[in-house]
mmCIF file of C-alpha atoms in Angstrom:
data_model
loop_
_atom_site.group_PDB
_atom_site.id
_atom_site.type_symbol
_atom_site.label_atom_id
_atom_site.label_comp_id
_atom_site.label_asym_id
_atom_site.label_seq_id
_atom_site.Cartn_x
_atom_site.Cartn_y
_atom_site.Cartn_z
ATOM 1 C CA UNK A 1 2.064 157.611 -32.943
ATOM 2 C CA UNK A 2 3.353 156.095 -29.980
ATOM 3 C CA UNK A 3 5.885 152.549 -30.757
ATOM 4 C CA UNK A 4 7.334 150.050 -28.213
ATOM 5 C CA UNK A 5 10.414 151.855 -28.886
ATOM 6 C CA UNK A 6 8.612 155.100 -26.809
ATOM 7 C CA UNK A 7 7.498 152.648 -24.367
ATOM 8 C CA UNK A 8 10.836 150.405 -23.617
ATOM 9 C CA UNK A 9 12.712 154.167 -22.985
ATOM 10 C CA UNK A 10 9.858 154.701 -20.416
ATOM 11 C CA UNK A 11 10.751 151.378 -18.692
ATOM 12 C CA UNK A 12 14.739 151.981 -19.333
ATOM 13 C CA UNK A 13 14.007 155.405 -17.210
ATOM 14 C CA UNK A 14 12.048 153.388 -14.679
ATOM 15 C CA UNK A 15 15.167 150.600 -14.430
ATOM 16 C CA UNK A 16 17.362 153.647 -14.048
ATOM 17 C CA UNK A 17 15.738 154.356 -10.691
ATOM 18 C CA UNK A 18 16.304 151.026 -8.949
ATOM 19 C CA UNK A 19 18.895 151.054 -6.387
ATOM 20 C CA UNK A 20 21.729 148.552 -6.770
ATOM 21 C CA UNK A 21 20.577 147.019 -3.377
ATOM 22 C CA UNK A 22 17.627 146.312 -1.445
ATOM 23 C CA UNK A 23 16.631 149.459 0.578
ATOM 24 C CA UNK A 24 15.220 149.182 4.368
ATOM 25 C CA UNK A 25 11.608 150.228 4.569
ATOM 26 C CA UNK A 26 10.700 153.697 5.821
ATOM 27 C CA UNK A 27 9.244 154.262 9.262
ATOM 28 C CA UNK A 28 5.279 154.426 8.664
ATOM 29 C CA UNK A 29 3.750 157.483 8.198
ATOM 30 C CA UNK A 30 1.458 159.689 10.585
ATOM 31 C CA UNK A 31 -1.712 159.096 8.414
ATOM 32 C CA UNK A 32 -1.127 155.354 7.582
ATOM 33 C CA UNK A 33 0.572 153.928 10.949
ATOM 34 C CA UNK A 34 0.583 150.532 9.600
ATOM 35 C CA UNK A 35 2.310 151.179 6.283
ATOM 36 C CA UNK A 36 5.851 152.012 5.531
ATOM 37 C CA UNK A 37 6.532 155.405 3.603
ATOM 38 C CA UNK A 38 7.518 155.167 -0.108
ATOM 39 C CA UNK A 39 10.659 155.798 -1.085
ATOM 40 C CA UNK A 40 11.363 158.629 -3.519
ATOM 41 C CA UNK A 41 12.484 156.118 -6.336
ATOM 42 C CA UNK A 42 9.555 154.019 -5.470
ATOM 43 C CA UNK A 43 6.887 156.967 -6.193
ATOM 44 C CA UNK A 44 8.666 157.399 -9.496
ATOM 45 C CA UNK A 45 8.643 153.583 -10.669
ATOM 46 C CA UNK A 46 5.558 153.505 -10.219
ATOM 47 C CA UNK A 47 3.947 156.460 -11.798
ATOM 48 C CA UNK A 48 6.250 155.685 -15.122
ATOM 49 C CA UNK A 49 4.117 152.200 -15.149
ATOM 50 C CA UNK A 50 0.809 154.029 -14.361
ATOM 51 C CA UNK A 51 2.144 156.406 -17.700
ATOM 52 C CA UNK A 52 2.661 153.673 -19.479
ATOM 53 C CA UNK A 53 -0.584 151.804 -18.507
ATOM 54 C CA UNK A 54 -2.681 154.886 -19.753
ATOM 55 C CA UNK A 55 -0.618 154.772 -23.061
ATOM 56 C CA UNK A 56 -1.321 151.094 -23.244
ATOM 57 C CA UNK A 57 -4.698 151.704 -23.116
ATOM 58 C CA UNK A 58 -4.905 153.632 -26.305
ATOM 59 C CA UNK A 59 -2.985 151.291 -27.668
ATOM 60 C CA UNK A 60 -4.057 148.134 -26.354
ATOM 61 C CA UNK A 61 -2.140 146.097 -29.524
ATOM 62 C CA UNK A 62 0.904 146.553 -28.045
ATOM 63 C CA UNK A 63 0.076 144.643 -24.954
ATOM 64 C CA UNK A 64 0.791 141.471 -26.901
ATOM 65 C CA UNK A 65 4.599 142.487 -27.944
ATOM 66 C CA UNK A 66 7.299 140.030 -26.127
ATOM 67 C CA UNK A 67 9.384 142.131 -25.836
ATOM 68 C CA UNK A 68 7.121 144.800 -23.781
ATOM 69 C CA UNK A 69 5.928 142.345 -21.631
ATOM 70 C CA UNK A 70 9.399 140.976 -20.834
ATOM 71 C CA UNK A 71 10.421 144.560 -19.898
ATOM 72 C CA UNK A 72 7.471 144.760 -17.858
ATOM 73 C CA UNK A 73 8.294 142.039 -15.839
ATOM 74 C CA UNK A 74 12.036 142.365 -15.846
ATOM 75 C CA UNK A 75 10.980 145.491 -13.238
ATOM 76 C CA UNK A 76 7.887 143.617 -11.521
ATOM 77 C CA UNK A 77 10.185 140.723 -10.541
ATOM 78 C CA UNK A 78 12.995 143.184 -9.151
ATOM 79 C CA UNK A 79 12.196 143.673 -5.527
ATOM 80 C CA UNK A 80 14.935 146.061 -5.696
ATOM 81 C CA UNK A 81 12.042 148.376 -6.671
ATOM 82 C CA UNK A 82 9.953 147.532 -3.779
ATOM 83 C CA UNK A 83 6.204 149.220 -3.903
ATOM 84 C CA UNK A 84 7.393 150.888 -7.178
ATOM 85 C CA UNK A 85 6.930 147.923 -9.379
ATOM 86 C CA UNK A 86 3.291 147.310 -8.146
ATOM 87 C CA UNK A 87 1.997 149.569 -11.353
ATOM 88 C CA UNK A 88 4.135 146.969 -13.490
ATOM 89 C CA UNK A 89 2.109 143.955 -12.384
ATOM 90 C CA UNK A 90 -0.912 146.302 -13.956
ATOM 91 C CA UNK A 91 0.527 146.065 -17.042
ATOM 92 C CA UNK A 92 1.056 142.466 -17.022
ATOM 93 C CA UNK A 93 -2.810 141.403 -15.687
ATOM 94 C CA UNK A 94 -3.669 140.434 -19.269
ATOM 95 C CA UNK A 95 -4.737 137.317 -20.947
ATOM 96 C CA UNK A 96 -1.828 138.165 -23.773
ATOM 97 C CA UNK A 97 0.716 138.233 -21.102
ATOM 98 C CA UNK A 98 0.299 134.289 -19.432
ATOM 99 C CA UNK A 99 3.479 133.419 -20.803
ATOM 100 C CA UNK A 100 4.775 135.535 -17.970
ATOM 101 C CA UNK A 101 2.727 134.087 -15.110
ATOM 102 C CA UNK A 102 5.799 132.212 -13.299
ATOM 103 C CA UNK A 103 7.649 135.374 -13.176
ATOM 104 C CA UNK A 104 4.410 136.753 -11.826
ATOM 105 C CA UNK A 105 3.741 133.991 -9.298
ATOM 106 C CA UNK A 106 7.258 134.272 -7.898
ATOM 107 C CA UNK A 107 6.673 137.235 -6.633
ATOM 108 C CA UNK A 108 3.597 135.977 -4.212
ATOM 109 C CA UNK A 109 5.510 135.771 -0.892
ATOM 110 C CA UNK A 110 6.974 139.422 -1.811
ATOM 111 C CA UNK A 111 4.779 141.453 0.987
ATOM 112 C CA UNK A 112 5.255 144.628 -1.000
ATOM 113 C CA UNK A 113 3.479 143.275 -4.436
ATOM 114 C CA UNK A 114 1.631 140.129 -3.214
ATOM 115 C CA UNK A 115 -1.953 141.410 -4.108
ATOM 116 C CA UNK A 116 -0.792 142.535 -7.098
ATOM 117 C CA UNK A 117 0.666 139.336 -8.382
ATOM 118 C CA UNK A 118 -2.678 137.346 -7.416
ATOM 119 C CA UNK A 119 -4.716 140.385 -9.183
ATOM 120 C CA UNK A 120 -2.365 139.727 -12.611
ATOM 121 C CA UNK A 121 -2.660 135.967 -12.410
ATOM 122 C CA UNK A 122 -5.939 136.218 -12.202
ATOM 123 C CA UNK A 123 -6.588 138.773 -15.272
ATOM 124 C CA UNK A 124 -3.745 136.614 -17.053
ATOM 125 C CA UNK A 125 -6.444 133.700 -17.252
ATOM 126 C CA UNK A 126 -3.745 131.418 -15.531
ATOM 127 C CA UNK A 127 -4.910 128.928 -12.955
ATOM 128 C CA UNK A 128 -1.702 127.132 -12.240
ATOM 129 C CA UNK A 129 -0.728 128.412 -9.129
ATOM 130 C CA UNK A 130 -4.384 127.816 -6.468
ATOM 131 C CA UNK A 131 -1.979 126.090 -4.320
ATOM 132 C CA UNK A 132 0.049 129.120 -3.496
ATOM 133 C CA UNK A 133 -2.686 131.190 -4.246
ATOM 134 C CA UNK A 134 -4.996 129.320 -1.698
ATOM 135 C CA UNK A 135 -2.499 130.184 1.193
ATOM 136 C CA UNK A 136 -3.520 133.875 0.817
ATOM 137 C CA UNK A 137 -7.379 133.410 1.367
ATOM 138 C CA UNK A 138 -6.798 134.496 5.055
ATOM 139 C CA UNK A 139 -4.598 137.079 4.252
ATOM 140 C CA UNK A 140 -4.331 139.903 7.206
ATOM 141 C CA UNK A 141 -5.145 142.682 4.518
ATOM 142 C CA UNK A 142 -8.667 142.652 3.078
ATOM 143 C CA UNK A 143 -8.599 143.363 -0.145
ATOM 144 C CA UNK A 144 -5.383 140.622 -0.946
ATOM 145 C CA UNK A 145 -7.623 138.384 0.831
ATOM 146 C CA UNK A 146 -10.348 139.061 -1.335
ATOM 147 C CA UNK A 147 -8.073 138.773 -4.295
ATOM 148 C CA UNK A 148 -7.316 135.427 -3.515
ATOM 149 C CA UNK A 149 -10.878 134.452 -2.689
ATOM 150 C CA UNK A 150 -11.663 134.964 -6.276
ATOM 151 C CA UNK A 151 -8.480 133.644 -7.597
ATOM 152 C CA UNK A 152 -9.458 130.278 -5.968
ATOM 153 C CA UNK A 153 -13.153 130.424 -7.040
ATOM 154 C CA UNK A 154 -12.137 130.460 -10.341
ATOM 155 C CA UNK A 155 -9.660 127.989 -10.682
ATOM 156 C CA UNK A 156 -10.217 125.409 -8.027
ATOM 157 C CA UNK A 157 -14.002 125.653 -6.611
ATOM 158 C CA UNK A 158 -13.841 122.865 -4.753
ATOM 159 C CA UNK A 159 -11.113 124.155 -2.483
#
């Protein structure tokens, strides 16, 4: 049976992959000329978050664990982890995690996770950030723009 301690150990492994300083983005790849490449630590952190997400699917009651939520948020807000932390926003996208909304909202200005933060806030069912999210309804990236519009439509239908 999975325990919160097992998941916390996975989070600690993710944290151990985070570099000591923010590294510059890598040059774009040939396949995606407008998207920077990923550092190996970003992939590793992202994969750990995905592994945790799959564990929480099997044990959804653990989503309510405040210690786990705090650990997920610590990775999600650590900008040194760059895009690797995207999967950690998926871990926070539940009503049970709404206590973490302020930390998530502080990441709305980070281009590595903007859309993930909007989606997590919407899934948390927290409507306190329409002013910040409204500015993203014209975002150049289609899926981020659509997430922002869904959020605004849900919480500020007059906008």
